[in-house]
Tab-separated table of C-alpha atoms in Angstrom:
chain	number	residue	atom	x	y	z
A	1	MET	CA	-47.795	-0.956	-19.006
A	2	SER	CA	-47.808	-0.273	-22.724
A	3	SER	CA	-45.454	-2.089	-25.102
A	4	SER	CA	-43.347	1.026	-25.781
A	5	ASN	CA	-42.735	1.449	-22.038
A	6	VAL	CA	-41.811	-2.224	-21.707
A	7	PHE	CA	-39.371	-1.868	-24.596
A	8	ARG	CA	-37.807	1.200	-22.974
A	9	VAL	CA	-37.410	-0.494	-19.585
A	10	PHE	CA	-35.996	-3.785	-20.852
A	11	ARG	CA	-34.177	-2.271	-23.861
A	12	GLY	CA	-35.568	-4.880	-26.217
A	13	CYS	CA	-34.347	-7.974	-24.360
A	14	ARG	CA	-36.462	-10.653	-26.036
A	15	ALA	CA	-36.158	-13.153	-23.199
A	16	LEU	CA	-37.735	-10.718	-20.769
A	17	MET	CA	-40.424	-9.536	-23.199
A	18	ALA	CA	-41.475	-13.006	-24.440
A	19	PRO	CA	-44.832	-14.366	-23.244
A	20	ALA	CA	-44.689	-16.876	-20.406
A	21	ARG	CA	-44.640	-20.578	-21.309
A	22	SER	CA	-46.516	-23.303	-19.514
A	23	SER	CA	-44.260	-24.585	-16.761
A	24	SER	CA	-44.935	-28.330	-16.632
A	25	SER	CA	-44.503	-29.612	-20.194
A	26	THR	CA	-41.708	-27.372	-21.521
A	27	ALA	CA	-39.627	-27.323	-18.334
A	28	GLY	CA	-39.525	-31.110	-18.131
A	29	ALA	CA	-38.593	-31.415	-21.805
A	30	ALA	CA	-35.839	-28.801	-21.443
A	31	VAL	CA	-34.313	-30.566	-18.416
A	32	SER	CA	-34.321	-33.984	-20.082
A	33	ALA	CA	-32.826	-32.527	-23.288
A	34	SER	CA	-29.998	-30.853	-21.364
A	35	LYS	CA	-29.252	-34.099	-19.472
A	36	ALA	CA	-29.075	-36.027	-22.720
A	37	ALA	CA	-26.710	-33.436	-24.249
A	38	THR	CA	-24.309	-33.531	-21.290
A	39	ALA	CA	-24.306	-37.339	-21.171
A	40	ALA	CA	-23.354	-37.557	-24.871
A	41	GLU	CA	-20.359	-35.179	-24.533
A	42	PRO	CA	-17.076	-36.746	-23.422
A	43	LYS	CA	-15.599	-35.201	-20.283
A	44	PRO	CA	-12.135	-33.669	-20.636
A	45	LYS	CA	-9.416	-35.247	-18.503
A	46	ALA	CA	-8.346	-33.179	-15.548
A	47	LYS	CA	-4.671	-32.225	-15.463
A	48	THR	CA	-2.691	-32.768	-12.341
A	49	LYS	CA	-1.540	-29.674	-10.498
A	50	ALA	CA	2.108	-30.274	-11.355
A	51	LYS	CA	1.388	-30.608	-15.076
A	52	ALA	CA	-0.837	-27.527	-15.058
A	53	LYS	CA	1.837	-25.458	-13.316
A	54	ALA	CA	4.547	-26.659	-15.710
A	55	ALA	CA	2.375	-25.760	-18.692
A	56	ALA	CA	1.657	-22.313	-17.253
A	57	ASP	CA	5.347	-21.672	-16.513
A	58	SER	CA	6.403	-22.606	-20.036
A	59	THR	CA	4.051	-20.025	-21.584
A	60	LYS	CA	5.254	-17.129	-19.406
A	61	PRO	CA	7.987	-14.965	-20.913
A	62	LYS	CA	11.310	-15.240	-19.102
A	63	ILE	CA	12.139	-11.866	-17.555
A	64	PRO	CA	15.430	-11.494	-15.745
A	65	ASN	CA	15.312	-10.136	-12.203
A	66	ARG	CA	16.249	-6.554	-12.935
A	67	SER	CA	14.572	-3.221	-12.412
A	68	LEU	CA	13.137	-1.435	-15.414
A	69	GLY	CA	11.774	2.033	-16.119
A	70	ILE	CA	11.559	4.402	-13.188
A	71	MET	CA	12.636	1.634	-10.790
A	72	LYS	CA	16.026	1.178	-12.491
A	73	PRO	CA	18.934	2.678	-10.545
A	74	MET	CA	20.864	5.144	-12.707
A	75	PRO	CA	23.871	7.414	-12.176
A	76	ILE	CA	22.804	10.863	-10.959
A	77	SER	CA	24.276	14.359	-11.024
A	78	PRO	CA	26.535	15.510	-8.189
A	79	ALA	CA	23.883	18.009	-6.959
A	80	LEU	CA	21.209	15.326	-6.634
A	81	GLY	CA	23.837	12.942	-5.241
A	82	ARG	CA	24.574	15.395	-2.394
A	83	PHE	CA	20.854	15.686	-1.645
A	84	LEU	CA	20.207	11.926	-1.686
A	85	GLY	CA	23.576	10.873	-0.274
A	86	ALA	CA	24.205	8.377	-3.086
A	87	SER	CA	25.932	8.252	-6.471
A	88	GLU	CA	23.052	6.448	-8.178
A	89	SER	CA	19.335	6.135	-7.553
A	90	SER	CA	16.087	5.232	-9.277
A	91	ARG	CA	13.691	7.991	-10.263
A	92	ALA	CA	11.034	6.606	-7.938
A	93	GLU	CA	13.406	6.564	-4.961
A	94	ALA	CA	14.599	10.111	-5.691
A	95	VAL	CA	11.040	11.447	-5.828
A	96	LYS	CA	10.175	9.538	-2.642
A	97	GLN	CA	13.119	11.075	-0.757
A	98	ILE	CA	12.347	14.573	-2.066
A	99	TRP	CA	8.730	14.261	-0.878
A	100	ALA	CA	9.948	13.010	2.506
A	101	HIS	CA	12.152	16.138	2.755
A	102	ILE	CA	9.226	18.369	1.753
A	103	LYS	CA	6.913	16.814	4.355
A	104	LEU	CA	9.588	16.797	7.084
A	105	HIS	CA	10.366	20.498	6.682
A	106	ASN	CA	6.730	21.496	5.972
A	107	LEU	CA	7.580	23.109	2.610
A	108	GLN	CA	4.186	22.607	0.983
A	109	ASN	CA	2.098	25.772	0.664
A	110	PRO	CA	-0.883	25.341	3.047
A	111	ALA	CA	-3.144	27.509	0.865
A	112	ASN	CA	-2.206	25.759	-2.385
A	113	LYS	CA	-1.039	22.173	-1.789
A	114	LYS	CA	0.199	21.937	-5.403
A	115	GLU	CA	2.916	24.479	-4.645
A	116	ILE	CA	6.199	23.752	-2.862
A	117	HIS	CA	8.394	26.438	-1.292
A	118	CYS	CA	12.026	25.503	-1.947
A	119	ASP	CA	14.630	25.666	0.797
A	120	ASP	CA	18.373	25.833	0.028
A	121	LYS	CA	18.681	22.064	-0.559
A	122	LEU	CA	15.775	22.004	-3.014
A	123	LYS	CA	16.978	25.162	-4.783
A	124	ALA	CA	20.219	23.335	-5.603
A	125	ILE	CA	18.202	20.631	-7.366
A	126	PHE	CA	15.402	22.740	-8.875
A	127	GLU	CA	17.481	25.329	-10.766
A	128	GLY	CA	17.339	27.952	-7.959
A	129	LYS	CA	13.553	28.388	-8.110
A	130	GLU	CA	11.742	29.778	-5.046
A	131	LYS	CA	8.489	27.898	-5.739
A	132	VAL	CA	7.890	24.709	-7.685
A	133	GLY	CA	4.628	23.023	-8.666
A	134	PHE	CA	4.477	19.389	-7.627
A	135	LEU	CA	3.931	18.338	-11.252
A	136	GLU	CA	7.219	20.027	-12.191
A	137	ILE	CA	9.306	17.820	-9.890
A	138	GLY	CA	9.624	14.985	-12.408
A	139	LYS	CA	10.568	17.336	-15.216
A	140	LEU	CA	13.147	19.174	-13.107
A	141	LEU	CA	14.652	15.895	-11.899
A	142	SER	CA	15.083	14.458	-15.390
A	143	ARG	CA	18.206	16.524	-16.089
A	144	HIS	CA	19.885	15.048	-12.968
A	145	PHE	CA	19.739	11.471	-14.287
A	146	VAL	CA	22.716	10.627	-16.491
A	147	LYS	CA	21.803	8.373	-19.394
A	148	THR	CA	24.101	5.405	-19.938
A	149	GLU	CA	23.913	3.406	-23.132
Protein backbone atom coordinates (compact mmCIF):
# COMPACT_ATOMS: atom_id res chain seq x y z
CA MET A 1 0.00 0.00 0.00
CA SER A 2 1.45 3.37 -0.93
CA SER A 3 1.77 6.18 1.62
CA SER A 4 -0.98 8.29 0.00
CA ASN A 5 -3.42 5.37 0.29
CA VAL A 6 -2.44 4.83 3.93
CA PHE A 7 -3.01 8.52 4.62
CA ARG A 8 -6.43 8.37 2.97
CA VAL A 9 -7.50 5.28 4.92
CA PHE A 10 -6.31 6.43 8.34
CA ARG A 11 -6.94 10.15 7.72
CA GLY A 12 -3.51 11.11 9.01
CA CYS A 13 -3.76 9.48 12.44
CA ARG A 14 -0.11 9.50 13.47
CA ALA A 15 -0.45 6.71 16.02
CA LEU A 16 -1.66 4.32 13.35
CA MET A 17 0.87 5.44 10.73
CA ALA A 18 3.94 5.42 13.03
CA PRO A 19 6.48 2.62 12.56
CA ALA A 20 6.26 -0.25 15.03
CA ARG A 21 8.48 -0.11 18.12
CA SER A 22 10.32 -3.02 19.64
CA SER A 23 8.00 -4.64 22.14
CA SER A 24 10.28 -5.73 24.99
CA SER A 25 12.30 -2.66 25.98
CA THR A 26 9.79 0.17 25.40
CA ALA A 27 6.73 -1.67 26.73
CA GLY A 28 8.43 -2.49 30.02
CA ALA A 29 9.66 1.09 30.43
CA ALA A 30 6.19 2.49 29.66
CA VAL A 31 4.51 0.21 32.23
CA SER A 32 6.99 1.05 34.98
CA ALA A 33 6.72 4.79 34.22
CA SER A 34 2.92 4.69 34.43
CA LYS A 35 3.07 2.78 37.75
CA ALA A 36 5.44 5.35 39.19
CA ALA A 37 3.18 8.22 38.07
CA THR A 38 0.06 6.70 39.66
CA ALA A 39 1.88 5.91 42.91
CA ALA A 40 3.06 9.54 43.26
CA GLU A 41 -0.45 11.02 42.81
CA PRO A 42 -2.60 11.25 45.94
CA LYS A 43 -5.93 9.45 45.68
CA PRO A 44 -9.04 11.60 46.13
CA LYS A 45 -11.25 10.68 49.07
CA ALA A 46 -14.46 8.96 48.14
CA LYS A 47 -17.65 10.71 49.23
CA THR A 48 -20.31 8.78 51.00
CA LYS A 49 -23.55 8.25 49.13
CA ALA A 50 -25.50 10.54 51.45
CA LYS A 51 -23.04 13.40 51.02
CA ALA A 52 -22.94 12.94 47.25
CA LYS A 53 -26.74 13.00 47.03
CA ALA A 54 -26.98 16.09 49.24
CA ALA A 55 -24.42 17.88 47.08
CA ALA A 56 -26.28 16.93 43.90
CA ASP A 57 -29.63 18.06 45.33
CA SER A 58 -28.26 21.45 46.36
CA THR A 59 -27.08 22.20 42.80
CA LYS A 60 -30.42 21.37 41.16
CA PRO A 61 -32.76 24.31 40.59
CA LYS A 62 -35.90 24.18 42.71
CA ILE A 63 -38.91 23.81 40.41
CA PRO A 64 -42.35 23.78 41.95
CA ASN A 65 -44.62 20.88 41.06
CA ARG A 66 -46.72 22.59 38.43
CA SER A 67 -47.39 21.98 34.77
CA LEU A 68 -45.80 24.28 32.24
CA GLY A 69 -46.18 24.90 28.52
CA ILE A 70 -48.59 22.67 26.66
CA MET A 71 -49.15 20.56 29.79
CA LYS A 72 -50.58 23.50 31.77
CA PRO A 73 -54.37 23.38 32.18
CA MET A 74 -55.95 26.59 30.88
CA PRO A 75 -59.51 27.89 30.55
CA ILE A 76 -61.02 26.97 27.17
CA SER A 77 -63.78 28.32 24.95
CA PRO A 78 -67.34 27.07 25.40
CA ALA A 79 -67.23 25.26 22.01
CA LEU A 80 -64.12 23.28 22.94
CA GLY A 81 -65.52 22.82 26.46
CA ARG A 82 -68.63 21.10 25.01
CA PHE A 83 -66.42 18.82 22.91
CA LEU A 84 -64.08 17.89 25.77
CA GLY A 85 -66.69 17.98 28.54
CA ALA A 86 -64.57 20.27 30.73
CA SER A 87 -64.15 23.99 31.42
CA GLU A 88 -60.35 23.85 31.31
CA SER A 89 -57.79 21.57 29.71
CA SER A 90 -54.16 21.45 28.65
CA ARG A 91 -53.30 21.73 24.97
CA ALA A 92 -51.80 18.25 24.99
CA GLU A 93 -54.93 16.71 26.52
CA ALA A 94 -57.19 18.53 24.05
CA VAL A 95 -55.20 17.28 21.06
CA LYS A 96 -55.15 13.76 22.53
CA GLN A 97 -58.95 13.72 22.91
CA ILE A 98 -59.49 15.15 19.42
CA TRP A 99 -57.27 12.42 17.92
CA ALA A 100 -59.16 9.79 19.92
CA HIS A 101 -62.42 11.13 18.42
CA ILE A 102 -60.91 11.09 14.92
CA LYS A 103 -59.71 7.49 15.28
CA LEU A 104 -62.95 6.31 16.93
CA HIS A 105 -65.14 7.68 14.15
CA ASN A 106 -62.65 6.84 11.35
CA LEU A 107 -62.46 10.46 10.11
CA GLN A 108 -58.97 10.26 8.64
CA ASN A 109 -58.86 10.16 4.84
CA PRO A 110 -57.61 6.66 3.88
CA ALA A 111 -55.99 7.94 0.66
CA ASN A 112 -54.26 10.88 2.34
CA LYS A 113 -53.63 10.24 6.05
CA LYS A 114 -52.69 13.92 6.57
CA GLU A 115 -56.28 14.94 5.88
CA ILE A 116 -59.16 14.73 8.35
CA HIS A 117 -62.83 14.84 7.35
CA CYS A 118 -64.70 16.88 9.96
CA ASP A 119 -67.98 15.69 11.42
CA ASP A 120 -70.42 18.08 13.14
CA LYS A 121 -68.50 18.05 16.45
CA LEU A 122 -65.19 18.87 14.78
CA LYS A 123 -66.77 21.53 12.55
CA ALA A 124 -67.84 23.38 15.71
CA ILE A 125 -64.20 23.52 16.81
CA PHE A 126 -62.48 23.96 13.43
CA GLU A 127 -64.37 27.02 12.13
CA GLY A 128 -66.90 24.97 10.08
CA LYS A 129 -64.29 23.48 7.73
CA GLU A 130 -65.12 20.23 5.89
CA LYS A 131 -61.49 19.03 5.75
CA VAL A 132 -58.56 19.88 7.98
CA GLY A 133 -54.88 18.96 7.64
CA PHE A 134 -53.48 17.33 10.74
CA LEU A 135 -50.83 20.06 11.03
CA GLU A 136 -53.61 22.67 11.20
CA ILE A 137 -55.14 21.20 14.37
CA GLY A 138 -52.77 23.03 16.72
CA LYS A 139 -53.27 26.34 14.95
CA LEU A 140 -57.06 25.99 14.91
CA LEU A 141 -57.12 25.02 18.59
CA SER A 142 -55.05 28.01 19.72
CA ARG A 143 -58.01 30.40 19.51
CA HIS A 144 -60.00 28.17 21.92
CA PHE A 145 -57.50 28.61 24.77
CA VAL A 146 -58.19 31.72 26.83
CA LYS A 147 -55.03 33.44 28.01
CA THR A 148 -54.98 34.42 31.67
CA GLU A 149 -52.33 36.76 32.99
